[in-house]
Short mmCIF file of C-alpha atoms and ligand atoms in Angstrom, two decimals:
data_model
loop_
_atom_site.label_atom_id
_atom_site.label_comp_id
_atom_site.label_asym_id
_atom_site.label_seq_id
_atom_site.Cartn_x
_atom_site.Cartn_y
_atom_site.Cartn_z
CA UNK A 1 -11.76 5.81 2.78
CA UNK A 2 -11.44 4.79 -0.79
CA UNK A 3 -13.85 3.01 -3.09
CA UNK A 4 -12.01 2.50 -6.30
CA UNK A 5 -14.91 0.48 -7.66
CA UNK A 6 -17.11 3.59 -7.47
CA UNK A 7 -14.69 6.01 -9.15
CA UNK A 8 -16.64 7.40 -12.15
CA UNK A 9 -15.67 7.92 -15.74
CA UNK A 10 -15.61 11.63 -16.54
CA UNK A 11 -17.05 13.43 -19.49
CA UNK A 12 -16.31 17.08 -20.41
CA UNK A 13 -18.96 19.60 -19.53
CA UNK A 14 -20.94 21.18 -22.35
CA UNK A 15 -22.44 19.96 -25.59
CA UNK A 16 -21.19 16.68 -27.00
CA UNK A 17 -19.58 17.57 -30.34
CA UNK A 18 -20.23 15.99 -33.72
CA UNK A 19 -18.18 12.79 -33.83
CA UNK A 20 -18.77 11.99 -30.12
CA UNK A 21 -16.57 12.34 -27.09
CA UNK A 22 -14.25 10.23 -24.96
CA UNK A 23 -14.84 9.03 -21.39
CA UNK A 24 -11.93 9.63 -19.05
CA UNK A 25 -11.18 6.92 -16.45
CA UNK A 26 -11.15 8.74 -13.08
CA UNK A 27 -8.94 6.00 -11.58
CA UNK A 28 -6.19 6.67 -14.09
CA UNK A 29 -6.72 10.44 -14.48
CA UNK A 30 -6.77 11.30 -10.78
CA UNK A 31 -5.05 8.38 -9.20
CA UNK A 32 -2.62 6.23 -11.18
CA UNK A 33 -0.94 8.59 -13.61
CA UNK A 34 2.42 10.22 -13.05
CA UNK A 35 1.32 13.68 -14.16
CA UNK A 36 4.85 14.87 -14.88
CA UNK A 37 5.55 12.23 -17.47
CA UNK A 38 2.00 11.12 -18.34
CA UNK A 39 2.75 7.48 -17.66
CA UNK A 40 1.02 4.88 -15.40
CA UNK A 41 2.41 4.25 -11.94
CA UNK A 42 3.18 0.75 -13.20
CA UNK A 43 5.57 2.17 -15.81
CA UNK A 44 7.35 4.00 -13.02
CA UNK A 45 7.63 0.67 -11.16
CA UNK A 46 9.24 -0.80 -14.34
CA UNK A 47 11.76 2.06 -14.52
CA UNK A 48 12.79 1.43 -10.90
CA UNK A 49 12.93 -2.32 -11.43
CA UNK A 50 15.37 -1.77 -14.30
CA UNK A 51 17.44 0.73 -12.31
CA UNK A 52 17.78 -1.54 -9.27
CA UNK A 53 17.97 -4.76 -11.32
CA UNK A 54 14.88 -6.27 -9.66
CA UNK A 55 13.81 -9.21 -11.77
CA UNK A 56 10.35 -10.55 -12.51
CA UNK A 57 11.22 -13.65 -10.48
CA UNK A 58 12.12 -11.54 -7.43
CA UNK A 59 8.89 -9.56 -7.70
CA UNK A 60 6.81 -12.74 -8.01
CA UNK A 61 8.59 -14.29 -5.03
CA UNK A 62 7.96 -11.14 -3.00
CA UNK A 63 4.25 -11.20 -4.01
CA UNK A 64 3.92 -14.89 -3.12
CA UNK A 65 5.48 -14.23 0.28
CA UNK A 66 3.12 -11.28 0.82
CA UNK A 67 0.08 -13.47 0.04
CA UNK A 68 1.35 -16.24 2.34
CA UNK A 69 2.00 -13.82 5.21
CA UNK A 70 -1.54 -12.34 4.91
CA UNK A 71 -3.10 -15.79 4.88
CA UNK A 72 -1.15 -16.77 8.01
CA UNK A 73 -2.07 -13.46 9.65
CA UNK A 74 -5.78 -14.20 9.13
CA UNK A 75 -5.32 -17.74 10.35
CA UNK A 76 -3.56 -16.55 13.53
CA UNK A 77 -6.07 -13.72 13.98
CA UNK A 78 -3.39 -11.00 13.75
CA UNK A 79 -5.99 -8.49 12.39
CA UNK A 80 -8.71 -9.42 14.91
CA UNK A 81 -8.55 -6.29 17.10
CA UNK A 82 -8.41 -3.77 14.21
CA UNK A 83 -11.04 -5.12 11.81
CA UNK A 84 -14.67 -3.94 11.95
CA UNK A 85 -17.24 -5.81 9.87
CA UNK A 86 -19.03 -3.73 7.27
CA UNK A 87 -22.54 -4.41 6.04
CA UNK A 88 -22.86 -3.57 2.33
CA UNK A 89 -26.48 -2.96 1.21
CA UNK A 90 -27.50 -5.11 -1.77
CA UNK A 91 -29.65 -4.20 -4.76
CA UNK A 92 -33.35 -5.07 -4.73
CA UNK A 93 -33.62 -5.05 -0.94
CA UNK A 94 -31.72 -8.29 -0.30
CA UNK A 95 -30.03 -8.78 3.03
CA UNK A 96 -26.75 -6.77 3.33
CA UNK A 97 -23.56 -8.67 2.58
CA UNK A 98 -21.26 -8.62 5.61
CA UNK A 99 -17.53 -8.08 4.93
CA UNK A 100 -15.44 -9.05 7.89
CA UNK A 101 -12.10 -9.69 6.20
CA UNK A 102 -10.17 -8.73 3.11
CA UNK A 103 -10.95 -10.82 0.02
CA UNK A 104 -7.79 -9.97 -1.91
CA UNK A 105 -5.46 -12.40 -0.16
CA UNK A 106 -7.73 -15.30 -1.13
CA UNK A 107 -7.77 -14.43 -4.83
CA UNK A 108 -4.23 -15.55 -5.40
CA UNK A 109 -3.49 -18.52 -7.62
CA UNK A 110 0.15 -19.46 -7.02
CA UNK A 111 0.41 -21.60 -10.20
CA UNK A 112 -0.93 -18.78 -12.33
CA UNK A 113 0.93 -15.86 -10.74
CA UNK A 114 4.33 -16.69 -12.13
CA UNK A 115 2.94 -17.08 -15.64
CA UNK A 116 0.93 -13.85 -15.88
CA UNK A 117 1.69 -11.46 -18.73
CA UNK A 118 3.55 -8.17 -18.10
CA UNK A 119 0.97 -5.40 -18.00
CA UNK A 120 2.83 -2.13 -18.39
CA UNK A 121 5.75 -2.99 -20.63
CA UNK A 122 5.07 -5.73 -23.12
CA UNK A 123 8.76 -6.16 -24.06
CA UNK A 124 11.03 -7.15 -21.15
CA UNK A 125 8.50 -5.97 -18.58
CA UNK A 126 8.36 -7.39 -15.06
CA UNK A 127 5.23 -5.95 -13.41
CA UNK A 128 2.08 -8.10 -13.56
CA UNK A 129 -1.43 -8.11 -12.06
CA UNK A 130 -0.08 -10.65 -9.51
CA UNK A 131 2.99 -8.75 -8.22
CA UNK A 132 1.31 -5.29 -8.29
CA UNK A 133 -1.34 -4.10 -5.83
CA UNK A 134 -4.86 -4.34 -7.28
CA UNK A 135 -7.71 -1.83 -7.43
CA UNK A 136 -9.63 -2.07 -4.17
CA UNK A 137 -12.21 -0.61 -1.78
CA UNK A 138 -11.54 -0.05 1.91
CA UNK A 139 -11.66 2.31 4.81
CA UNK A 140 -9.41 2.87 7.87
CA UNK A 141 -9.70 5.43 10.63
CA UNK A 142 -7.29 6.70 13.30
CA UNK A 143 -7.85 9.10 16.16
CA UNK A 144 -4.92 11.50 16.84
CA UNK A 145 -4.90 13.53 20.03
CA UNK A 146 -2.70 15.62 22.17
CA UNK A 147 -1.51 14.47 25.67
CA UNK A 148 -3.92 17.03 27.16
CA UNK A 149 -6.87 15.54 25.27
CA UNK A 150 -5.84 12.05 26.36
CA UNK A 151 -6.07 13.19 30.01
CA UNK A 152 -9.31 15.13 29.45
CA UNK A 153 -11.15 12.21 27.81
CA UNK A 154 -9.59 9.55 30.09
CA UNK A 155 -8.65 7.36 27.12
CA UNK A 156 -5.85 4.77 26.80
CA UNK A 157 -3.80 5.58 23.74
CA UNK A 158 -2.43 2.68 21.66
CA UNK A 159 0.76 4.42 20.64
CA UNK A 160 2.64 7.73 20.61
CA UNK A 161 4.17 9.44 17.57
CA UNK A 162 7.91 9.57 17.93
CA UNK A 163 8.49 11.58 14.75
CA UNK A 164 7.76 11.94 11.06
CA UNK A 165 9.53 12.98 7.83
CA UNK A 166 8.87 13.39 4.11
CA UNK A 167 11.22 12.61 1.26
CA UNK A 168 11.16 13.52 -2.42
CA UNK A 169 12.84 12.23 -5.56
CA UNK A 170 12.35 12.23 -9.36
CA UNK A 171 8.66 11.50 -9.90
CA UNK A 172 9.32 8.41 -12.01
CA UNK A 173 11.30 6.97 -9.12
CA UNK A 174 8.52 7.42 -6.59
CA UNK A 175 8.60 3.73 -5.57
CA UNK A 176 11.97 4.35 -3.89
CA UNK A 177 11.04 7.69 -2.29
CA UNK A 178 10.70 5.85 1.12
CA UNK A 179 14.46 5.33 0.98
CA UNK A 180 14.84 9.10 1.25
CA UNK A 181 12.11 9.67 3.85
CA UNK A 182 13.28 6.89 6.16
CA UNK A 183 16.86 8.13 6.78
CA UNK A 184 15.47 11.61 7.46
CA UNK A 185 13.05 10.15 10.01
CA UNK A 186 15.79 8.12 11.72
CA UNK A 187 17.94 11.29 11.90
CA UNK A 188 15.09 13.43 13.23
CA UNK A 189 14.25 10.93 15.93
CA UNK A 190 17.78 9.82 16.67
CA UNK A 191 16.67 6.19 16.54
CA UNK A 192 19.04 3.70 14.83
CA UNK A 193 17.35 1.43 12.29
CA UNK A 194 18.25 -1.59 14.37
CA UNK A 195 15.89 -0.27 17.12
CA UNK A 196 12.93 -0.36 14.77
CA UNK A 197 11.03 -3.59 15.54
CA UNK A 198 8.66 -3.52 12.54
CA UNK A 199 8.48 -1.68 9.19
CA UNK A 200 5.22 -1.19 7.29
CA UNK A 201 6.28 -0.17 3.76
CA UNK A 202 3.22 0.30 1.57
CA UNK A 203 3.81 -2.17 -1.20
CA UNK A 204 2.01 -0.39 -4.04
CA UNK A 205 4.14 -2.72 -6.20
CA UNK A 206 6.44 -5.57 -5.12
CA UNK A 207 9.27 -3.32 -6.39
CA UNK A 208 8.51 -0.89 -3.55
CA UNK A 209 9.10 -3.50 -0.87
CA UNK A 210 12.17 -5.02 -2.52
CA UNK A 211 13.72 -1.72 -3.65
CA UNK A 212 13.59 0.11 -0.33
CA UNK A 213 14.72 -3.00 1.57
CA UNK A 214 17.70 -3.25 -0.77
CA UNK A 215 18.67 0.45 -0.72
CA UNK A 216 18.48 0.77 3.08
CA UNK A 217 19.68 -2.76 3.91
CA UNK A 218 16.66 -3.40 6.12
CA UNK A 219 16.00 -6.77 7.79
CA UNK A 220 13.35 -8.38 5.47
CA UNK A 221 12.00 -10.36 8.45
CA UNK A 222 10.77 -7.12 9.99
CA UNK A 223 9.05 -5.72 6.89
CA UNK A 224 5.28 -6.10 6.35
CA UNK A 225 5.14 -9.14 8.62
CA UNK A 226 1.43 -9.68 7.91
CA UNK A 227 1.60 -8.91 4.17
CA UNK A 228 0.88 -5.63 2.50
CA UNK A 229 -0.87 -3.88 -0.34
CA UNK A 230 -0.02 -6.60 -2.83
CA UNK A 231 -1.93 -9.21 -0.86
CA UNK A 232 -4.34 -7.11 1.20
CA UNK A 233 -5.23 -4.53 -1.39
CA UNK A 234 -4.34 -0.87 -1.97
CA UNK A 235 -7.39 1.43 -1.93
CA UNK A 236 -5.11 4.31 -2.71
CA UNK A 237 -6.64 6.95 -0.40
CA UNK A 238 -6.75 4.74 2.66
CA UNK A 239 -3.58 2.59 2.69
CA UNK A 240 -1.57 5.15 4.72
CA UNK A 241 -4.07 5.01 7.60
CA UNK A 242 -4.23 1.20 7.39
CA UNK A 243 -0.49 0.62 7.74
CA UNK A 244 -0.19 3.07 10.67
CA UNK A 245 -3.20 1.50 12.34
CA UNK A 246 -1.87 -2.03 11.81
CA UNK A 247 1.50 -1.04 13.28
CA UNK A 248 -0.29 0.11 16.45
CA UNK A 249 -1.64 -3.45 16.85
CA UNK A 250 1.32 -5.42 15.55
CA UNK A 251 3.98 -3.81 17.81
CA UNK A 252 4.57 -5.04 21.35
CA UNK A 253 4.54 -2.65 24.29
CA UNK A 254 7.61 -0.41 24.21
CA UNK A 255 8.57 -1.32 20.66
CA UNK A 256 9.06 1.31 17.92
CA UNK A 257 7.80 0.88 14.36
CA UNK A 258 7.92 2.84 11.11
CA UNK A 259 5.18 3.17 8.53
CA UNK A 260 5.96 4.65 5.16
CA UNK A 261 4.07 5.20 1.95
CA UNK A 262 5.34 6.37 -1.43
CA UNK A 263 3.11 8.91 -3.11
CA UNK A 264 2.64 9.09 -6.86
CA UNK A 265 4.54 12.14 -8.00
CA UNK A 266 7.84 11.44 -6.31
CA UNK A 267 7.19 11.84 -2.58
CA UNK A 268 7.06 9.60 0.45
CA UNK A 269 5.80 10.17 4.01
CA UNK A 270 7.17 8.24 6.99
CA UNK A 271 6.08 8.10 10.62
CA UNK A 272 7.62 6.41 13.66
CA UNK A 273 5.37 5.34 16.54
CA UNK A 274 6.01 3.65 19.86
CA UNK A 275 3.51 1.18 21.30
CA UNK A 276 2.35 2.26 24.75
C1 ACO B 301 1.78 5.79 -5.05
C2 ACO B 301 1.05 4.54 -5.33
O1 ACO B 301 0.42 4.05 -4.47
S1 ACO B 301 1.26 3.82 -6.89
C3 ACO B 301 0.28 2.45 -6.92
C4 ACO B 301 -1.11 2.68 -7.21
N1 ACO B 301 -1.79 1.46 -7.63
C5 ACO B 301 -1.70 0.98 -8.86
O2 ACO B 301 -0.98 1.50 -9.73
C6 ACO B 301 -2.59 -0.16 -9.16
C7 ACO B 301 -1.87 -1.13 -10.04
N2 ACO B 301 -2.78 -2.18 -10.44
C8 ACO B 301 -3.56 -2.07 -11.56
O3 ACO B 301 -3.55 -1.01 -12.25
C9 ACO B 301 -4.39 -3.23 -11.94
O4 ACO B 301 -4.65 -4.04 -10.81
C10 ACO B 301 -3.69 -4.06 -13.03
C11 ACO B 301 -3.63 -3.22 -14.33
C12 ACO B 301 -2.28 -4.45 -12.60
C13 ACO B 301 -4.45 -5.36 -13.30
O5 ACO B 301 -5.72 -5.05 -13.62
P1 ACO B 301 -6.72 -6.11 -14.34
O6 ACO B 301 -6.15 -6.54 -15.65
O7 ACO B 301 -8.09 -5.50 -14.31
O8 ACO B 301 -6.61 -7.26 -13.29
P2 ACO B 301 -7.41 -8.60 -13.18
O9 ACO B 301 -7.92 -8.74 -11.78
O10 ACO B 301 -8.40 -8.71 -14.31
O11 ACO B 301 -6.28 -9.68 -13.38
C14 ACO B 301 -5.70 -9.94 -14.65
C15 ACO B 301 -5.40 -11.42 -14.66
O12 ACO B 301 -4.40 -11.68 -13.69
C16 ACO B 301 -4.92 -12.72 -12.79
N3 ACO B 301 -4.48 -12.33 -11.47
C17 ACO B 301 -4.60 -11.18 -10.82
N4 ACO B 301 -4.06 -11.24 -9.59
C18 ACO B 301 -3.59 -12.47 -9.46
C19 ACO B 301 -2.92 -13.17 -8.42
N5 ACO B 301 -2.61 -12.56 -7.27
N6 ACO B 301 -2.55 -14.46 -8.61
C20 ACO B 301 -2.85 -15.06 -9.76
N7 ACO B 301 -3.50 -14.50 -10.81
C21 ACO B 301 -3.81 -13.20 -10.64
C22 ACO B 301 -6.38 -12.64 -12.95
O13 ACO B 301 -7.01 -13.88 -12.60
C23 ACO B 301 -6.60 -12.33 -14.36
O14 ACO B 301 -6.42 -13.49 -15.13
P3 ACO B 301 -7.34 -13.74 -16.49
O15 ACO B 301 -6.77 -12.73 -17.50
O16 ACO B 301 -6.97 -15.14 -16.85
O17 ACO B 301 -8.74 -13.49 -16.14
#
């Protein structure tokens, strides 16, 4: 689970010196900084956008499509079987607020999105609050068990793990680390990419979806079919579980799917599952 809205500001232990002290934002310090280069993840996205010549317009179009796919998915109840309503206690003893769907996909303003300022690079930047994932809260859970345990507990598994692989690259290029993990996974499992029915690529930034699709020549119609982190949110410690869980529900019986997440620091982890 991840509650980015509850991540504290840090202060150094000990006496506060004459002249005061600085608060450190835990979100940036522990989550969104590339520690090797001391830059924000968004600056890494800009570096990859430049390298792969991914324009602002392409990123905005990708984000718009992500928001539209998520809205349609809610309309057609594509998330129905995997969402559990959460009651959030309110201050002063008021009745708990029930959250039964993501709010992020409704926050989009299509007229505003294409006119937002660049956040991370003022000059010639391309990444904005609209085409990046936001800061979100969320939780996802999966139960992994052996074949023996499945028999012992008489449960019906949703899917089986076909294989998994990790990939690494230069930390600043972490958004395209999936393009290294995925070929390893396909090689390990001996499954051609054409046999993968659905791809869940964690879109920490629109650049991640576009860049990996471009580098691996994947069919865009099979990627994040119900939207992704840009439109559904990216609570950073839970997105991996969410995309694997969603794949379990989105695939049809017998189909194989791949979920992959880039990790800040230059890595990516990929897993292939088969719907049972
Ligand atoms: C390995 C990995 O996973 S790396 C990825 C990890 N995740 C990240 O790095 C998170 C990246 N995102 C962020 O850091 C933040 O969300 C930021 C910096 C991009 C934006 O933060 P904020 O400025 O606080 O966003 P905020 O919600 O206030 O939005 C800024 C503006 O954009 C607008 N906006 C935001 N999203 C949208 C949208 N989808 N459509 C239209 N407008 C939007 C807001 O309305 C707001 O407008 P205003 O200035 O007129 O009020």
